[in-house]
Coordinates of C-alpha atoms (C1' of nucleotides) in Angstrom, one line a residue:
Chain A
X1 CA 120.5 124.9 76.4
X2 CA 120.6 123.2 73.3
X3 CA 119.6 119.7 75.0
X4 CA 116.8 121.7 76.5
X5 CA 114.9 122.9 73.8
X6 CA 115.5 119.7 71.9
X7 CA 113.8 117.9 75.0
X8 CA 111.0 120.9 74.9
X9 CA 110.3 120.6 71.0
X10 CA 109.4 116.9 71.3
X11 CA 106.3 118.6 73.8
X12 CA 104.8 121.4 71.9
X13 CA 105.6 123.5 68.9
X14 CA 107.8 126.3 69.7
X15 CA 108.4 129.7 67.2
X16 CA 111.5 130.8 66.3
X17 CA 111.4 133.6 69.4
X18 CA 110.4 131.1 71.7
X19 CA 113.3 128.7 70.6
X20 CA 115.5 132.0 70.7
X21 CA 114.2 132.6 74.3
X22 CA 115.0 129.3 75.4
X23 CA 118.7 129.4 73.9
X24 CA 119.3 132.6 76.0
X25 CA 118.4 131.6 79.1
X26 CA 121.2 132.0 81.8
X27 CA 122.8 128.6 82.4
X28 CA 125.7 127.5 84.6
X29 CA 126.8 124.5 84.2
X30 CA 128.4 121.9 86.8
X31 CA 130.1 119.1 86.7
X32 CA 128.6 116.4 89.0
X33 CA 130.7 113.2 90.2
X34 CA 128.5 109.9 90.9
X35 CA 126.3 110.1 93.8
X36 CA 126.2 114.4 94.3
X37 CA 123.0 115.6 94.5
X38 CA 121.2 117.6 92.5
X39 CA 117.9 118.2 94.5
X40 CA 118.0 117.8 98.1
X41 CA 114.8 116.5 100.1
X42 CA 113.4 119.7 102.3
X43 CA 115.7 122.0 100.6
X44 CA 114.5 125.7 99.0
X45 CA 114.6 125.0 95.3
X46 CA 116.2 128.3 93.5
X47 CA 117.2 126.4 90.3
X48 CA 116.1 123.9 87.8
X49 CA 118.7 121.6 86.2
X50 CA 119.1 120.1 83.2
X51 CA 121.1 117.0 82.7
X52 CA 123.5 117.4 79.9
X53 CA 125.2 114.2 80.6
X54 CA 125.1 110.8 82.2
X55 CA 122.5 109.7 84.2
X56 CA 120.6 110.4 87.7
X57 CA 117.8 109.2 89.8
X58 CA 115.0 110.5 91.9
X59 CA 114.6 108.8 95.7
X60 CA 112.4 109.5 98.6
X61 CA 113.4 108.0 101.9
X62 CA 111.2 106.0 104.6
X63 CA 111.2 107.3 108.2
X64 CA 113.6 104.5 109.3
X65 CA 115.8 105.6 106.2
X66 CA 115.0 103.0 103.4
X67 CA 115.1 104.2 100.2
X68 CA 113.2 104.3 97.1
X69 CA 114.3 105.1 93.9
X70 CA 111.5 106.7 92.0
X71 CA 112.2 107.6 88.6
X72 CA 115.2 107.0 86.2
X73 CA 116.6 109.9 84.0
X74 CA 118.7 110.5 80.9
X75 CA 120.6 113.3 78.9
X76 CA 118.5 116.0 78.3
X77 CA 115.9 115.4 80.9
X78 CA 114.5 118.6 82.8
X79 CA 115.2 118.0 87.1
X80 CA 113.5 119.8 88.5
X81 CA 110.5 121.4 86.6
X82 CA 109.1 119.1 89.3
X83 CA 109.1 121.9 91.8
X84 CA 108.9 125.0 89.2
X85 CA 106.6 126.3 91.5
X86 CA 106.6 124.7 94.7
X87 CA 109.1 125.9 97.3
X88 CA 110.3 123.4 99.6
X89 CA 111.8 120.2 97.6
X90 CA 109.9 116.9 99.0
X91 CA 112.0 114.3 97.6
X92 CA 115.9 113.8 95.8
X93 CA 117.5 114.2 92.9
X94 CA 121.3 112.3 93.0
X95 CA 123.2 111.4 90.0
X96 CA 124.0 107.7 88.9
X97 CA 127.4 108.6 86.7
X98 CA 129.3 111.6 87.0
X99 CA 128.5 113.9 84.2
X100 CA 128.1 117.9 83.2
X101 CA 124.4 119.6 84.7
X102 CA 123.1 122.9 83.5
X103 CA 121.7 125.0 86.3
X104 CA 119.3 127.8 85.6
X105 CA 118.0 130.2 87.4
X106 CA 114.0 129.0 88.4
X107 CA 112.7 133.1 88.4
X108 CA 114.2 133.2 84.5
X109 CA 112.1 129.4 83.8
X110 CA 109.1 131.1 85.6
X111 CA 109.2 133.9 83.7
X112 CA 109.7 132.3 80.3
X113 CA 106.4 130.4 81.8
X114 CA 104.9 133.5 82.3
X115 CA 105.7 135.2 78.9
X116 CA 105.5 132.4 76.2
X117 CA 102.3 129.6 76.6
X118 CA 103.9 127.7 74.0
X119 CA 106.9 127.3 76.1
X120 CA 104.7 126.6 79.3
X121 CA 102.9 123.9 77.4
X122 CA 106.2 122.2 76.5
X123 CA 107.0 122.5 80.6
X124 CA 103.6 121.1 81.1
X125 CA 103.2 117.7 79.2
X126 CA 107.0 117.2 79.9
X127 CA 105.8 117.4 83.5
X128 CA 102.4 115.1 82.4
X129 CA 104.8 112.7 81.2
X130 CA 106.3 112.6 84.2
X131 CA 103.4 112.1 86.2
X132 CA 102.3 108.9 83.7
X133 CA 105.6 107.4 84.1
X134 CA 105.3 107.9 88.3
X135 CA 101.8 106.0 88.1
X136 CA 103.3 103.1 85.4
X137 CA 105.9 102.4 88.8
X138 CA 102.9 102.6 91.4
X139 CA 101.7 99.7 88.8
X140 CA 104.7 98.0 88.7
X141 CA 105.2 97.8 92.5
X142 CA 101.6 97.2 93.4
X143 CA 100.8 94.8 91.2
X144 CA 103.5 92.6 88.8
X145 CA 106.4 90.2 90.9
X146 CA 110.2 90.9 91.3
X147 CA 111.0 89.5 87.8
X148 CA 108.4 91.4 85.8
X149 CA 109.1 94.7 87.8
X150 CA 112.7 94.2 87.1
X151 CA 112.1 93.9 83.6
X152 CA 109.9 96.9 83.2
X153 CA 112.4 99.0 84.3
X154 CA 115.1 97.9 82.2
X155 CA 112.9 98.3 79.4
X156 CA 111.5 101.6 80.2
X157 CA 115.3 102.5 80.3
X158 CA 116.1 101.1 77.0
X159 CA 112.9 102.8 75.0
X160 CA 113.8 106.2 76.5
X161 CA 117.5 106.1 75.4
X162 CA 116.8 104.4 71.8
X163 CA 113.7 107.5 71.9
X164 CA 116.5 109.9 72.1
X165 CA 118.7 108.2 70.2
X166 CA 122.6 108.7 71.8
X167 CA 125.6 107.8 69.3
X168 CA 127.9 106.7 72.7
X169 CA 127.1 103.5 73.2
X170 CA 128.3 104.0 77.1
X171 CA 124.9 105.9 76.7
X172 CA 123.1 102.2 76.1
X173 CA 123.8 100.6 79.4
X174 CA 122.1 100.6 82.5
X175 CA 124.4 102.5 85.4
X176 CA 123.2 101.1 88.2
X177 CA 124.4 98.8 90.9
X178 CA 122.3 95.8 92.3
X179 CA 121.2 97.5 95.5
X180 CA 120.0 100.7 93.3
X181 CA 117.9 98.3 91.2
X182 CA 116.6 96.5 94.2
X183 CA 115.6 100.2 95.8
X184 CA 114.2 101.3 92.0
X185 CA 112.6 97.4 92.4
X186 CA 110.9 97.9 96.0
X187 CA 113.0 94.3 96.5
X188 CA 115.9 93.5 98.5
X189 CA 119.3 93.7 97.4
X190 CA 119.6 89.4 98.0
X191 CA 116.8 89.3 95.9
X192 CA 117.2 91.5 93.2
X193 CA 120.4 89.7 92.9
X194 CA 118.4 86.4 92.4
X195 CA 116.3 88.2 89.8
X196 CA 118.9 89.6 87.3
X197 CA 121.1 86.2 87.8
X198 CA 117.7 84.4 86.4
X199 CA 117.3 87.3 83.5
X200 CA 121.0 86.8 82.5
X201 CA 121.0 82.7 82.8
X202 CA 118.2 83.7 79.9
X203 CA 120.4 85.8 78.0
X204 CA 118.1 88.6 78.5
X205 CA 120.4 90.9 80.1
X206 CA 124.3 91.1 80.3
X207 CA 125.7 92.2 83.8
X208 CA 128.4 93.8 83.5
X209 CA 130.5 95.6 86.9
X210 CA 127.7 98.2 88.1
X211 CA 126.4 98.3 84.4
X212 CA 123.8 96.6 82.5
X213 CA 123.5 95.8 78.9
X214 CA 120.5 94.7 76.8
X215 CA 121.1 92.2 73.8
X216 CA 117.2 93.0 72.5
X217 CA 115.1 94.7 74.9
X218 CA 112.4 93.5 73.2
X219 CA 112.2 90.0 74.4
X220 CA 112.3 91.6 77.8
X221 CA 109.0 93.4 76.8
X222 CA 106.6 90.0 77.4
X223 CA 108.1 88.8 80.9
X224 CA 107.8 93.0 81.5
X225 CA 103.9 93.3 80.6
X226 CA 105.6 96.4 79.0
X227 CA 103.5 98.7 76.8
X228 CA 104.6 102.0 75.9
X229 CA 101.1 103.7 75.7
X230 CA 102.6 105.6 78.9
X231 CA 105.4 107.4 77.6
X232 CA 103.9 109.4 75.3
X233 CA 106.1 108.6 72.5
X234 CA 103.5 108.4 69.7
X235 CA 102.3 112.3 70.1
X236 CA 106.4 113.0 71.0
X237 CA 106.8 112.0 67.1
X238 CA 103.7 113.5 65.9
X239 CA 105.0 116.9 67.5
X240 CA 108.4 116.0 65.6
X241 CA 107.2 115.3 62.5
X242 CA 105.0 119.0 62.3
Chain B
X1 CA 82.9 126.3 88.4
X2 CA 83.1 127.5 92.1
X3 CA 85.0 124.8 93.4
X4 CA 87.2 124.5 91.0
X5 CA 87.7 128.4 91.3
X6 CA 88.3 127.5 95.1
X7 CA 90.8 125.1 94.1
X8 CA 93.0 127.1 91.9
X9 CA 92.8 130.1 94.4
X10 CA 94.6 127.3 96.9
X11 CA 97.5 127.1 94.4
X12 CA 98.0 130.6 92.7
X13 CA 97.1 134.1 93.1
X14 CA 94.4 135.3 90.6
X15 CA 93.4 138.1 89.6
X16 CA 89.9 139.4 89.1
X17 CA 89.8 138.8 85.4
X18 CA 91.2 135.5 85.9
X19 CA 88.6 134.5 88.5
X20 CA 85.3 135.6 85.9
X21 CA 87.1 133.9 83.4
X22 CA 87.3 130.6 85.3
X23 CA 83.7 131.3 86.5
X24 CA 82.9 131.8 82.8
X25 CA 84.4 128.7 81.7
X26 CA 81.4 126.6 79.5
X27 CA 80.3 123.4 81.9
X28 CA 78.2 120.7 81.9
X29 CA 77.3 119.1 85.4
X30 CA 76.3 114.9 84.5
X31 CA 75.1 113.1 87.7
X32 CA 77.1 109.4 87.7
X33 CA 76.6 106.5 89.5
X34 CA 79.1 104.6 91.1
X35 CA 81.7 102.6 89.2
X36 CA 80.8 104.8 86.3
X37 CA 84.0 105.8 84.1
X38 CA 84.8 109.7 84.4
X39 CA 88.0 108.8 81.9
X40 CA 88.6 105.4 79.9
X41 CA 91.7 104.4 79.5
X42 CA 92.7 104.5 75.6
X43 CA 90.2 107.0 74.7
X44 CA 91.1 110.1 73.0
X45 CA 90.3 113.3 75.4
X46 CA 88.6 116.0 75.0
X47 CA 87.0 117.4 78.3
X48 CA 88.4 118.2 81.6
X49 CA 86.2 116.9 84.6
X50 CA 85.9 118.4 87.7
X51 CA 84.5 116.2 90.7
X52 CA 82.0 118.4 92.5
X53 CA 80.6 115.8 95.1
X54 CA 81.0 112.3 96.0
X55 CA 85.0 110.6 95.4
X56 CA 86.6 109.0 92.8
X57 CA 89.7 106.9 92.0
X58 CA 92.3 106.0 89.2
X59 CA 93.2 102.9 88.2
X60 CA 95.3 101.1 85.4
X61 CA 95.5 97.5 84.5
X62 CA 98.4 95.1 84.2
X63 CA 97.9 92.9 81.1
X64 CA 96.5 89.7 82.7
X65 CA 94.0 92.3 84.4
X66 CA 95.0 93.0 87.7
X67 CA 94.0 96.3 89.1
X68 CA 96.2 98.9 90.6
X69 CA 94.6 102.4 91.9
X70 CA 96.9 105.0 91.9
X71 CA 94.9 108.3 93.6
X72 CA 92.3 108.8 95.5
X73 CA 89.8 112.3 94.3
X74 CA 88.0 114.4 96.5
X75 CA 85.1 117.3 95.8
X76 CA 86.6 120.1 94.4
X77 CA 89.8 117.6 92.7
X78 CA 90.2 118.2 88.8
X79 CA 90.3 114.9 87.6
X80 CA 92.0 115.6 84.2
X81 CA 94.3 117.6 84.3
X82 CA 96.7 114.2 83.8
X83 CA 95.7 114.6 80.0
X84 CA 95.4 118.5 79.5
X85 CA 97.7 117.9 76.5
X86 CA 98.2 114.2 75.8
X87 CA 95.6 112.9 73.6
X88 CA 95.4 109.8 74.5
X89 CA 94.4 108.8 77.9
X90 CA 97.0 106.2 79.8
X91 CA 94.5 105.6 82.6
X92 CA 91.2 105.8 83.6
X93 CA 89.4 107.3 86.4
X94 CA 86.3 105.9 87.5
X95 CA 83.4 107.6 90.4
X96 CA 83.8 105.9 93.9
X97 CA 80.3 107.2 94.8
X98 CA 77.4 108.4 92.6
X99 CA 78.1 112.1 92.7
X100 CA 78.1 115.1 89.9
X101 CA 80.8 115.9 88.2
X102 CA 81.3 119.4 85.6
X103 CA 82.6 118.7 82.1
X104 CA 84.4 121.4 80.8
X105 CA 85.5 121.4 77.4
X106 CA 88.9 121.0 76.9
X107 CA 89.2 123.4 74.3
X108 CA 88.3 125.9 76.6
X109 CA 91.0 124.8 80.0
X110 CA 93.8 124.9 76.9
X111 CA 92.8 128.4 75.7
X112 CA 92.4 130.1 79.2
X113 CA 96.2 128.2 79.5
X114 CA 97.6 129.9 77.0
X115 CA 95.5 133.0 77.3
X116 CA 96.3 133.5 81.2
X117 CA 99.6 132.9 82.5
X118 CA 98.3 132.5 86.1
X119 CA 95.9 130.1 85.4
X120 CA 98.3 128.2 84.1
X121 CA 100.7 128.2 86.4
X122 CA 97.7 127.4 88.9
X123 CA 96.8 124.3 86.9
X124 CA 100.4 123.7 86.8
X125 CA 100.7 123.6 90.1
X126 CA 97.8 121.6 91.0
X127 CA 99.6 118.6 88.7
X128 CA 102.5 119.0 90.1
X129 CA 100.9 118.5 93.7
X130 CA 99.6 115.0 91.7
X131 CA 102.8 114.0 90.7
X132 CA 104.3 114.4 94.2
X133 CA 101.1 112.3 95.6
X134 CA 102.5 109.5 92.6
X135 CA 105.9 109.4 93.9
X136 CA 104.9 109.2 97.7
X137 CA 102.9 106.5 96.4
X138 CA 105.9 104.3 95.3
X139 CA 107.1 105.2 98.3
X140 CA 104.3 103.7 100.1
X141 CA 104.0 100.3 97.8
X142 CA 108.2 99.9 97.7
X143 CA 109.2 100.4 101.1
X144 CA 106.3 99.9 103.8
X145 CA 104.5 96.7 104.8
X146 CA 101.2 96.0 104.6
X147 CA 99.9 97.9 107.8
X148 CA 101.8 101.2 106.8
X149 CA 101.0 101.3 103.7
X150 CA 96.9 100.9 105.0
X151 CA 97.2 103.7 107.2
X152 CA 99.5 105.9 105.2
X153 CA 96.7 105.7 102.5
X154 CA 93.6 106.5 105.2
X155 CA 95.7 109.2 106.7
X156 CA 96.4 110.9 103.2
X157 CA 92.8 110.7 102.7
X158 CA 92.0 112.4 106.3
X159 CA 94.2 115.1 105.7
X160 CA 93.2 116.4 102.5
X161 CA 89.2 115.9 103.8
X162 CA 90.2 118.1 106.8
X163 CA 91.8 120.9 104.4
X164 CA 88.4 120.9 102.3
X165 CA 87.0 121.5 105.3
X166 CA 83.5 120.0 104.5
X167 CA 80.3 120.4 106.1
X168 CA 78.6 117.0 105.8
X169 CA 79.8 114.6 108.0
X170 CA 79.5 112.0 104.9
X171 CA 82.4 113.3 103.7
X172 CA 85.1 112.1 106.5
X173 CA 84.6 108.9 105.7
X174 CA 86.1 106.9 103.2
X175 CA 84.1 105.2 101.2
X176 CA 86.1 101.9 99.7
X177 CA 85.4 98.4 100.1
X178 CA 88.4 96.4 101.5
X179 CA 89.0 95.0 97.8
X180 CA 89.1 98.8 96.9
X181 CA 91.8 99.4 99.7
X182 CA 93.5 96.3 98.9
X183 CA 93.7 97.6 94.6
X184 CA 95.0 100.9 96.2
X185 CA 97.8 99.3 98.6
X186 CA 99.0 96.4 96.3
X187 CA 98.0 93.7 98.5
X188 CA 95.2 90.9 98.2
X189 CA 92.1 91.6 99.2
X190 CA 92.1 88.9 101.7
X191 CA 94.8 90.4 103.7
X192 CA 93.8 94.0 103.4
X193 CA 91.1 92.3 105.3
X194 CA 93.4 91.1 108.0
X195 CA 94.8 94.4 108.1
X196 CA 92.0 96.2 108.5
X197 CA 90.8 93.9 111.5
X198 CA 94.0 94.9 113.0
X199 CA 93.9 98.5 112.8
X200 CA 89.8 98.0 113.7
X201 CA 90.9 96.4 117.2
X202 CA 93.2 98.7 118.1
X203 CA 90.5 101.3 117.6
X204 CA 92.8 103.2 115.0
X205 CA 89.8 102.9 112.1
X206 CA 85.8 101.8 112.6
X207 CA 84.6 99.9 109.4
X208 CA 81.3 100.2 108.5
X209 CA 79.9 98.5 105.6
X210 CA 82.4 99.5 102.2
X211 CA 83.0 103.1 104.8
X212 CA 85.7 103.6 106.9
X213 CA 85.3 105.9 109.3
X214 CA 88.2 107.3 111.8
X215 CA 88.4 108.3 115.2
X216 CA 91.4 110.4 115.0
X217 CA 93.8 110.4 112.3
X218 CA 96.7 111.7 114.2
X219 CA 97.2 107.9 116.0
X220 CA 97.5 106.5 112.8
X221 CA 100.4 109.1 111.4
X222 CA 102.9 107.0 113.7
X223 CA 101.9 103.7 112.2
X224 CA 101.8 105.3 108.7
X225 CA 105.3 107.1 108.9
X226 CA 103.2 109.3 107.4
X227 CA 104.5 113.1 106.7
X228 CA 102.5 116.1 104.7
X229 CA 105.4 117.3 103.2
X230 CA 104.7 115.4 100.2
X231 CA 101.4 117.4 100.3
X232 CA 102.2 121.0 100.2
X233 CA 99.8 122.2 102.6
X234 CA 102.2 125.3 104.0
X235 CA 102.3 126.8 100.6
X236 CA 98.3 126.4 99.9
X237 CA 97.6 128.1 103.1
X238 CA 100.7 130.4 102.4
X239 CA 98.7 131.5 99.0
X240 CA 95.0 131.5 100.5
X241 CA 96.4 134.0 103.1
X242 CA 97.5 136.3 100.8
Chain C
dC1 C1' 62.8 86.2 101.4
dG2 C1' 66.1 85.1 97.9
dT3 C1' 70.0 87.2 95.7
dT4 C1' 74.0 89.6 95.6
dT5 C1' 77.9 91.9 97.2
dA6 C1' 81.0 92.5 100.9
dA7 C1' 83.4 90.7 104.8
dT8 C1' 85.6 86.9 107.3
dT9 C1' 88.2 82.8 108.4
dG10 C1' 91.3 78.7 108.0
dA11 C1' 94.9 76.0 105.8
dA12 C1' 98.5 75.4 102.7
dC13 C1' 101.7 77.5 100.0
dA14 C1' 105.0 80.7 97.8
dC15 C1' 107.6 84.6 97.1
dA16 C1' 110.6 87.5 98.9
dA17 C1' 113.1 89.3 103.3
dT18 C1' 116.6 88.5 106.5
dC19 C1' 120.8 86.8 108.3
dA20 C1' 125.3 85.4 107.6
dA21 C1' 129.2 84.1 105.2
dG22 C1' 132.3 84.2 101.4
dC23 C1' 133.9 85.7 96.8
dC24 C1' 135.8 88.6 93.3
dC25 C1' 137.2 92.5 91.6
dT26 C1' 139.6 97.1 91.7
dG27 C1' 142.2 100.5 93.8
dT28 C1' 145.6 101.9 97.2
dG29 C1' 149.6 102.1 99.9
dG30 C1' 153.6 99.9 101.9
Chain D
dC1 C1' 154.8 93.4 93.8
dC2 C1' 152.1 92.1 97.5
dA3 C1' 148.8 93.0 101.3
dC4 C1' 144.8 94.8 102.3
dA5 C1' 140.5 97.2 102.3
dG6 C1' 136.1 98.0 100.4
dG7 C1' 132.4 97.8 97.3
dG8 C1' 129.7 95.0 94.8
dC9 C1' 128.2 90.4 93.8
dT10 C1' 126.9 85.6 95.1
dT11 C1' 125.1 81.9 97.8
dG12 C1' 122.7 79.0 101.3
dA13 C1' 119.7 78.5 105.2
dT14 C1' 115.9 80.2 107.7
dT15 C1' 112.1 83.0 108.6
dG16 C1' 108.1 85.5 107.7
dT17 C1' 104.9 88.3 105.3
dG18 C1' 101.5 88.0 102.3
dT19 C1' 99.0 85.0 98.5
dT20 C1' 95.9 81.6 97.1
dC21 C1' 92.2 78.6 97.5
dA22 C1' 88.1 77.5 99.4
dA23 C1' 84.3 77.9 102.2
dT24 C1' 81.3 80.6 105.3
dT25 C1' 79.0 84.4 107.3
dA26 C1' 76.9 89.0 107.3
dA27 C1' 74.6 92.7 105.5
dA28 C1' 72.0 95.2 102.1
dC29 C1' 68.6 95.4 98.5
dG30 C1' 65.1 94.3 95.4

DNA sequence: CGTTTAATTGAACACAATCAAGCCCTGTGG
DNA sequence: CCACAGGGCTTGATTGTGTTCAATTAAACG
């Protein structure tokens, strides 16, 4: 649970039991191939997963079965705190790439909740963090066109991964296929299509097979209307720093 | 503090001690106009508001200005929980109505956090119900056309009026102008007019003037694809009966 | 009453969806 | 080694939903 706790001491300052608490929680871990699900729509949720490695998405799906992909994550990101405490699961969690997920227990996370604030408050604001990033894509849908949405999410992508700072440069590129980005995108897979061929013409992104990279996310950042305020990443260092 | 007692209750059993020490809690009740700012976006935070009467909404801005409104409050709603533990707030919140709202320090929420583990988890709980209202939200702005996404957003707003279960009958209707409704579906206001008119001759909603009342909600639910799951009703009862 | 805010309507336009076809890889099996 | 299948990507043509611009009407409020 070493990813864990590293993800959990960007949140809140943990003593050396609660660190030691963390460390000895029971974990299982799986190995996940692209496309298996983590967290199933309507199903009981009995565990909470951590991703050790690779990458996996959240989607909801329409009544008629579209699908929208809500939120993006990366090595070391907490699942499922998500539904720590709620009992029926009311949306997915499916993995991008294949790669290792640690499964633990939700009664020992609720417990630990229970028993040590400081590690609650880590759950919490990783939670709160979650939360801004969900309204920053109700933005990005509602309000900016197909290139700037496009964009934002590539460069919400990049900031995450250079935030945590993964040697692998597999770990730099973004896993997912046209129609996923057009479904992350709220666009259709023609169109998304039209979007990323206009982004790369620009040398703003390189499309590789099923993989994007980023020469310099930053010049993405003005077409994006990007600004980090949302993340969190200022009091993430602060935290750090302590 | 009784509604906000009322509202935890929903989320998490608590204990005597627990309730007297939400009762407890130091508050200050402000009266506010409408349009007033409950939270500014960019401002540092340091109380926790609770809406006691009247509604409120979030917004947050894209860079040239453009508004998108990301929730919808009703009485008893804790409007900042979002920023329990970030400092800095990434969006504001702003009074729909004129109405009083309580000012609790947020000293005082943090300590009872780490003081009493089912408080927390009752807080915890509430935000999580937020976050899953964000992600249905995407849903809603990615995936559905103009008409759902109008009556997906009334119907949400029905529903969790009809579980307050309030007296007045002020309170079933919504109070948003059509440039309101069109902030909060992503459209222009122009055709959230349009829409409107549509749903308004098929008897579905009755517009007053910047109130919306309606009929029956259920007819909408069909038109909305609209499903509570996202909601967690069945557990909130599930804990009040207890 | 005059002013303001909200609602309404029409016309022209644009962005993005849809439909349909074809291409280019990559893996697989004969 | 080649044929073929399938997934992902690309492209063009057409349609349509929703935007923009601009002007008007209606309703509240001082």
């Amino acid at each position: 649970m070493g990813l864990l706790l590293r993800n959990l001491k960007q949140r809140a300052i943990l003593c050396e039991e609660d660190q030691q608490a963390v460390l000895d929680l029971p974990v299982v871990i799986k190995a996940l191939s692209a496309n298996d699900y983590v967290i199933r729509e309507g199903e009981d949720v009995d565990c909470c997963e951590v991703l050790v490695s690779g990458f996996a998405f959240r989607q909801l799906l329409t009544g008629d079965g579209q699908r929208q992909i809500l939120a993006i994550h990366i090595p070391g990101d907490a699942l499922d705190f998500q539904n720590l405490f709620l009992d029926v699961a009311d949306h997915s969690v499916q993995m991008l790439t294949a790669g290792p997920v640690a499964f633990v227990p939700r009664a020992a996370i609720q417990r630990l909740f229970h028993k040590r604030s400081r590690f609650a408050q880590a759950v919490f604001i990783n939670v709160l963090v979650d939360a801004a990033i969900f309204r920053e894509w109700v933005l990005n849908l509602g309000r900016r066109d197909a290139r700037s949405r496009m964009a934002h999410i590539i460069c919400e992508f990049m900031l995450r991964c250079e935030m945590m700072q993964f040697n692998d440069p597999d770990n730099r590129d973004l896993p997912m296929t046209q129609e996923q980005l057009a479904d992350a995108t709220g666009l259709s897979a023609v169109h998304a299509n039209r979007v990323l061929r206009d982004l790369a013409s620009e040398n703003l992104i390189q499309p590789h097979r099923g993989h994007i990279s980023i020469p310099d996310w930053r010049k993405l950042r003005a077409i994006a209307d990007f600004n980090e305020r949302y993340l969190h990443l200022s009091q993430q260092t602060l935290s750090n720093d302590i």
